[in-house]
PDB file of C-alpha atoms in Angstrom:
ATOM      1  CA  MET A   1      16.739  45.775  46.394  1.00 81.00           C
ATOM      2  CA  ARG A   2      20.071  44.257  45.509  1.00 85.00           C
ATOM      3  CA  ASP A   3      21.525  40.776  44.989  1.00 93.00           C
ATOM      4  CA  ARG A   4      25.002  41.964  46.609  1.00 95.00           C
ATOM      5  CA  ILE A   5      26.171  44.779  48.480  1.00 96.00           C
ATOM      6  CA  GLN A   6      29.644  45.362  49.943  1.00 97.00           C
ATOM      7  CA  ILE A   7      29.988  48.035  52.746  1.00 98.00           C
ATOM      8  CA  GLN A   8      33.040  49.471  54.636  1.00 98.00           C
ATOM      9  CA  LEU A   9      32.077  50.060  58.261  1.00 98.00           C
ATOM     10  CA  PRO A  10      33.937  51.640  60.991  1.00 98.00           C
ATOM     11  CA  TRP A  11      35.559  49.199  63.670  1.00 97.00           C
ATOM     12  CA  PRO A  12      32.951  48.024  65.726  1.00 96.00           C
ATOM     13  CA  PRO A  13      32.656  48.109  69.567  1.00 95.00           C
ATOM     14  CA  SER A  14      32.977  44.623  71.201  1.00 92.00           C
ATOM     15  CA  VAL A  15      30.065  43.097  72.569  1.00 87.00           C
ATOM     16  CA  ASN A  16      31.275  44.035  76.083  1.00 84.00           C
ATOM     17  CA  GLY A  17      31.280  47.565  75.046  1.00 84.00           C
ATOM     18  CA  TYR A  18      27.991  47.384  73.167  1.00 85.00           C
ATOM     19  CA  TRP A  19      25.737  46.610  76.190  1.00 83.00           C
ATOM     20  CA  ARG A  20      25.337  48.067  79.674  1.00 83.00           C
ATOM     21  CA  SER A  21      23.203  46.943  82.642  1.00 81.00           C
ATOM     22  CA  VAL A  22      21.049  49.421  84.009  1.00 84.00           C
ATOM     23  CA  ASN A  23      18.463  48.630  86.660  1.00 88.00           C
ATOM     24  CA  ASN A  24      19.002  44.787  85.817  1.00 86.00           C
ATOM     25  CA  ARG A  25      18.119  45.522  82.287  1.00 88.00           C
ATOM     26  CA  GLN A  26      20.535  45.181  79.076  1.00 86.00           C
ATOM     27  CA  ILE A  27      20.532  48.322  77.051  1.00 87.00           C
ATOM     28  CA  ILE A  28      22.660  49.481  74.233  1.00 89.00           C
ATOM     29  CA  SER A  29      25.470  51.713  75.481  1.00 91.00           C
ATOM     30  CA  ARG A  30      26.200  55.192  74.423  1.00 92.00           C
ATOM     31  CA  ARG A  31      29.272  53.910  72.401  1.00 93.00           C
ATOM     32  CA  GLY A  32      26.843  51.134  70.817  1.00 94.00           C
ATOM     33  CA  ARG A  33      24.285  53.844  69.993  1.00 94.00           C
ATOM     34  CA  GLU A  34      26.957  56.206  68.497  1.00 96.00           C
ATOM     35  CA  TYR A  35      28.343  53.208  66.297  1.00 96.00           C
ATOM     36  CA  ARG A  36      24.639  52.676  65.373  1.00 96.00           C
ATOM     37  CA  GLU A  37      24.187  56.329  64.319  1.00 97.00           C
ATOM     38  CA  ALA A  38      27.511  56.343  62.357  1.00 97.00           C
ATOM     39  CA  VAL A  39      26.523  53.155  60.172  1.00 97.00           C
ATOM     40  CA  LEU A  40      23.010  54.872  59.649  1.00 97.00           C
ATOM     41  CA  ALA A  41      24.883  57.647  58.164  1.00 98.00           C
ATOM     42  CA  ILE A  42      27.144  55.404  55.951  1.00 98.00           C
ATOM     43  CA  ILE A  43      24.088  53.536  54.716  1.00 98.00           C
ATOM     44  CA  ALA A  44      22.257  56.628  53.774  1.00 98.00           C
ATOM     45  CA  GLY A  45      25.300  58.063  51.975  1.00 97.00           C
ATOM     46  CA  LEU A  46      25.092  54.749  49.931  1.00 97.00           C
ATOM     47  CA  GLY A  47      21.598  55.385  48.970  1.00 96.00           C
ATOM     48  CA  ASN A  48      19.990  52.912  51.640  1.00 96.00           C
ATOM     49  CA  PRO A  49      20.892  49.760  49.756  1.00 96.00           C
ATOM     50  CA  SER A  50      18.879  46.532  50.877  1.00 96.00           C
ATOM     51  CA  VAL A  51      19.034  42.875  50.224  1.00 95.00           C
ATOM     52  CA  GLY A  52      15.553  42.211  51.362  1.00 91.00           C
ATOM     53  CA  ASP A  53      14.272  39.281  53.426  1.00 90.00           C
ATOM     54  CA  GLY A  54      15.597  35.910  52.058  1.00 93.00           C
ATOM     55  CA  ASP A  55      18.513  33.934  52.938  1.00 96.00           C
ATOM     56  CA  LEU A  56      21.934  35.493  53.040  1.00 97.00           C
ATOM     57  CA  GLU A  57      25.533  34.805  52.926  1.00 97.00           C
ATOM     58  CA  VAL A  58      27.928  37.321  54.315  1.00 98.00           C
ATOM     59  CA  TRP A  59      31.816  37.612  54.085  1.00 98.00           C
ATOM     60  CA  GLU A  60      33.560  39.802  56.679  1.00 98.00           C
ATOM     61  CA  GLU A  61      37.034  41.233  56.551  1.00 98.00           C
ATOM     62  CA  PHE A  62      38.248  42.453  60.017  1.00 98.00           C
ATOM     63  CA  TYR A  63      41.041  45.044  60.056  1.00 98.00           C
ATOM     64  CA  PRO A  64      41.736  45.731  63.787  1.00 97.00           C
ATOM     65  CA  PRO A  65      43.479  48.848  65.173  1.00 97.00           C
ATOM     66  CA  THR A  66      45.947  46.840  67.132  1.00 96.00           C
ATOM     67  CA  LEU A  67      47.788  43.672  67.148  1.00 95.00           C
ATOM     68  CA  ARG A  68      45.828  42.620  70.311  1.00 94.00           C
ATOM     69  CA  ARG A  69      44.226  39.115  70.132  1.00 93.00           C
ATOM     70  CA  TYR A  70      40.269  39.085  69.451  1.00 93.00           C
ATOM     71  CA  ASP A  71      37.443  36.881  68.791  1.00 93.00           C
ATOM     72  CA  LEU A  72      35.355  37.640  65.601  1.00 92.00           C
ATOM     73  CA  ASP A  73      32.132  36.878  67.315  1.00 92.00           C
ATOM     74  CA  ASN A  74      32.800  39.602  69.776  1.00 92.00           C
ATOM     75  CA  PHE A  75      32.687  42.267  67.117  1.00 93.00           C
ATOM     76  CA  ARG A  76      29.748  40.888  64.961  1.00 95.00           C
ATOM     77  CA  LYS A  77      26.862  42.057  67.107  1.00 93.00           C
ATOM     78  CA  ALA A  78      27.457  45.675  66.893  1.00 94.00           C
ATOM     79  CA  TYR A  79      27.554  45.876  63.164  1.00 96.00           C
ATOM     80  CA  ARG A  80      24.914  43.366  62.284  1.00 96.00           C
ATOM     81  CA  ASP A  81      22.606  45.201  64.673  1.00 95.00           C
ATOM     82  CA  ALA A  82      23.257  48.312  62.924  1.00 96.00           C
ATOM     83  CA  LEU A  83      22.756  47.155  59.561  1.00 97.00           C
ATOM     84  CA  SER A  84      19.324  45.620  60.647  1.00 96.00           C
ATOM     85  CA  HIS A  85      18.424  49.059  62.206  1.00 95.00           C
ATOM     86  CA  ALA A  86      19.428  50.620  58.784  1.00 97.00           C
ATOM     87  CA  GLY A  87      17.272  48.234  56.844  1.00 96.00           C
ATOM     88  CA  VAL A  88      20.123  46.689  54.721  1.00 97.00           C
ATOM     89  CA  TRP A  89      18.414  43.362  55.591  1.00 96.00           C
ATOM     90  CA  GLY A  90      15.282  42.482  57.608  1.00 94.00           C
ATOM     91  CA  ASP A  91      17.190  40.868  60.391  1.00 93.00           C
ATOM     92  CA  ASP A  92      20.622  39.304  61.001  1.00 93.00           C
ATOM     93  CA  SER A  93      18.749  35.883  61.479  1.00 94.00           C
ATOM     94  CA  GLN A  94      18.619  35.735  57.763  1.00 96.00           C
ATOM     95  CA  ILE A  95      22.166  34.959  57.656  1.00 97.00           C
ATOM     96  CA  VAL A  96      22.549  31.206  56.713  1.00 97.00           C
ATOM     97  CA  GLU A  97      26.280  31.299  56.069  1.00 96.00           C
ATOM     98  CA  ASP A  98      29.036  33.604  57.081  1.00 96.00           C
ATOM     99  CA  HIS A  99      32.670  33.868  56.557  1.00 97.00           C
ATOM    100  CA  GLY A 100      34.898  35.935  58.865  1.00 97.00           C
ATOM    101  CA  LYS A 101      38.500  36.682  58.177  1.00 97.00           C
ATOM    102  CA  LYS A 102      41.253  38.448  60.294  1.00 97.00           C
ATOM    103  CA  CYS A 103      43.179  40.925  58.299  1.00 97.00           C
ATOM    104  CA  ALA A 104      46.212  42.986  58.925  1.00 97.00           C
ATOM    105  CA  LYS A 105      46.147  45.444  61.490  1.00 97.00           C
ATOM    106  CA  ASP A 106      45.285  49.054  60.456  1.00 98.00           C
ATOM    107  CA  LYS A 107      45.876  51.613  63.000  1.00 97.00           C
ATOM    108  CA  ASP A 108      44.859  54.562  60.702  1.00 98.00           C
ATOM    109  CA  ASN A 109      41.690  52.909  59.275  1.00 98.00           C
ATOM    110  CA  PRO A 110      40.325  50.193  61.508  1.00 98.00           C
ATOM    111  CA  ARG A 111      37.204  48.708  59.761  1.00 98.00           C
ATOM    112  CA  VAL A 112      35.180  45.805  58.765  1.00 98.00           C
ATOM    113  CA  VAL A 113      34.395  45.134  55.274  1.00 98.00           C
ATOM    114  CA  VAL A 114      31.120  43.259  54.801  1.00 98.00           C
ATOM    115  CA  THR A 115      29.874  41.682  51.592  1.00 98.00           C
ATOM    116  CA  ILE A 116      26.331  40.459  51.735  1.00 97.00           C
ATOM    117  CA  GLU A 117      24.785  38.189  49.118  1.00 96.00           C
ATOM    118  CA  ARG A 118      21.420  36.850  48.730  1.00 95.00           C
ATOM    119  CA  LYS A 119      21.326  33.087  48.781  1.00 90.00           C
ATOM    120  CA  ASP A 120      18.606  32.796  46.182  1.00 76.00           C
ATOM    121  CA  GLN A 121      20.748  34.818  43.668  1.00 56.00           C
ATOM    122  CA  ALA A 122      23.993  33.084  44.180  1.00 47.00           C
TER     123      ALA A 122
END
């Protein structure tokens, strides 16, 4: 277990592309499942880091693929669920403070850089 982790993840799908309705049920879309698998592979390649189950503070730097306007909240769901699934934290409900920052467009490497810190160690 670590007190602080920084992870670079691919640009996540928006919340609109993350979910699909099937027979009046909301399920994770194929794009959402593919994103989750990509994040799992990244986390495994980093040695499966974890911050445990305490309160967390999160900093996010979003580097979008285009200059199109966007809402940070629409892109948080996919990466946060993927980090939960990968065991980086127990659940994203542990986040008690977060800081999102829109950064410069990066057409060649759109991404979100996430820094997670345990609040009891800050």
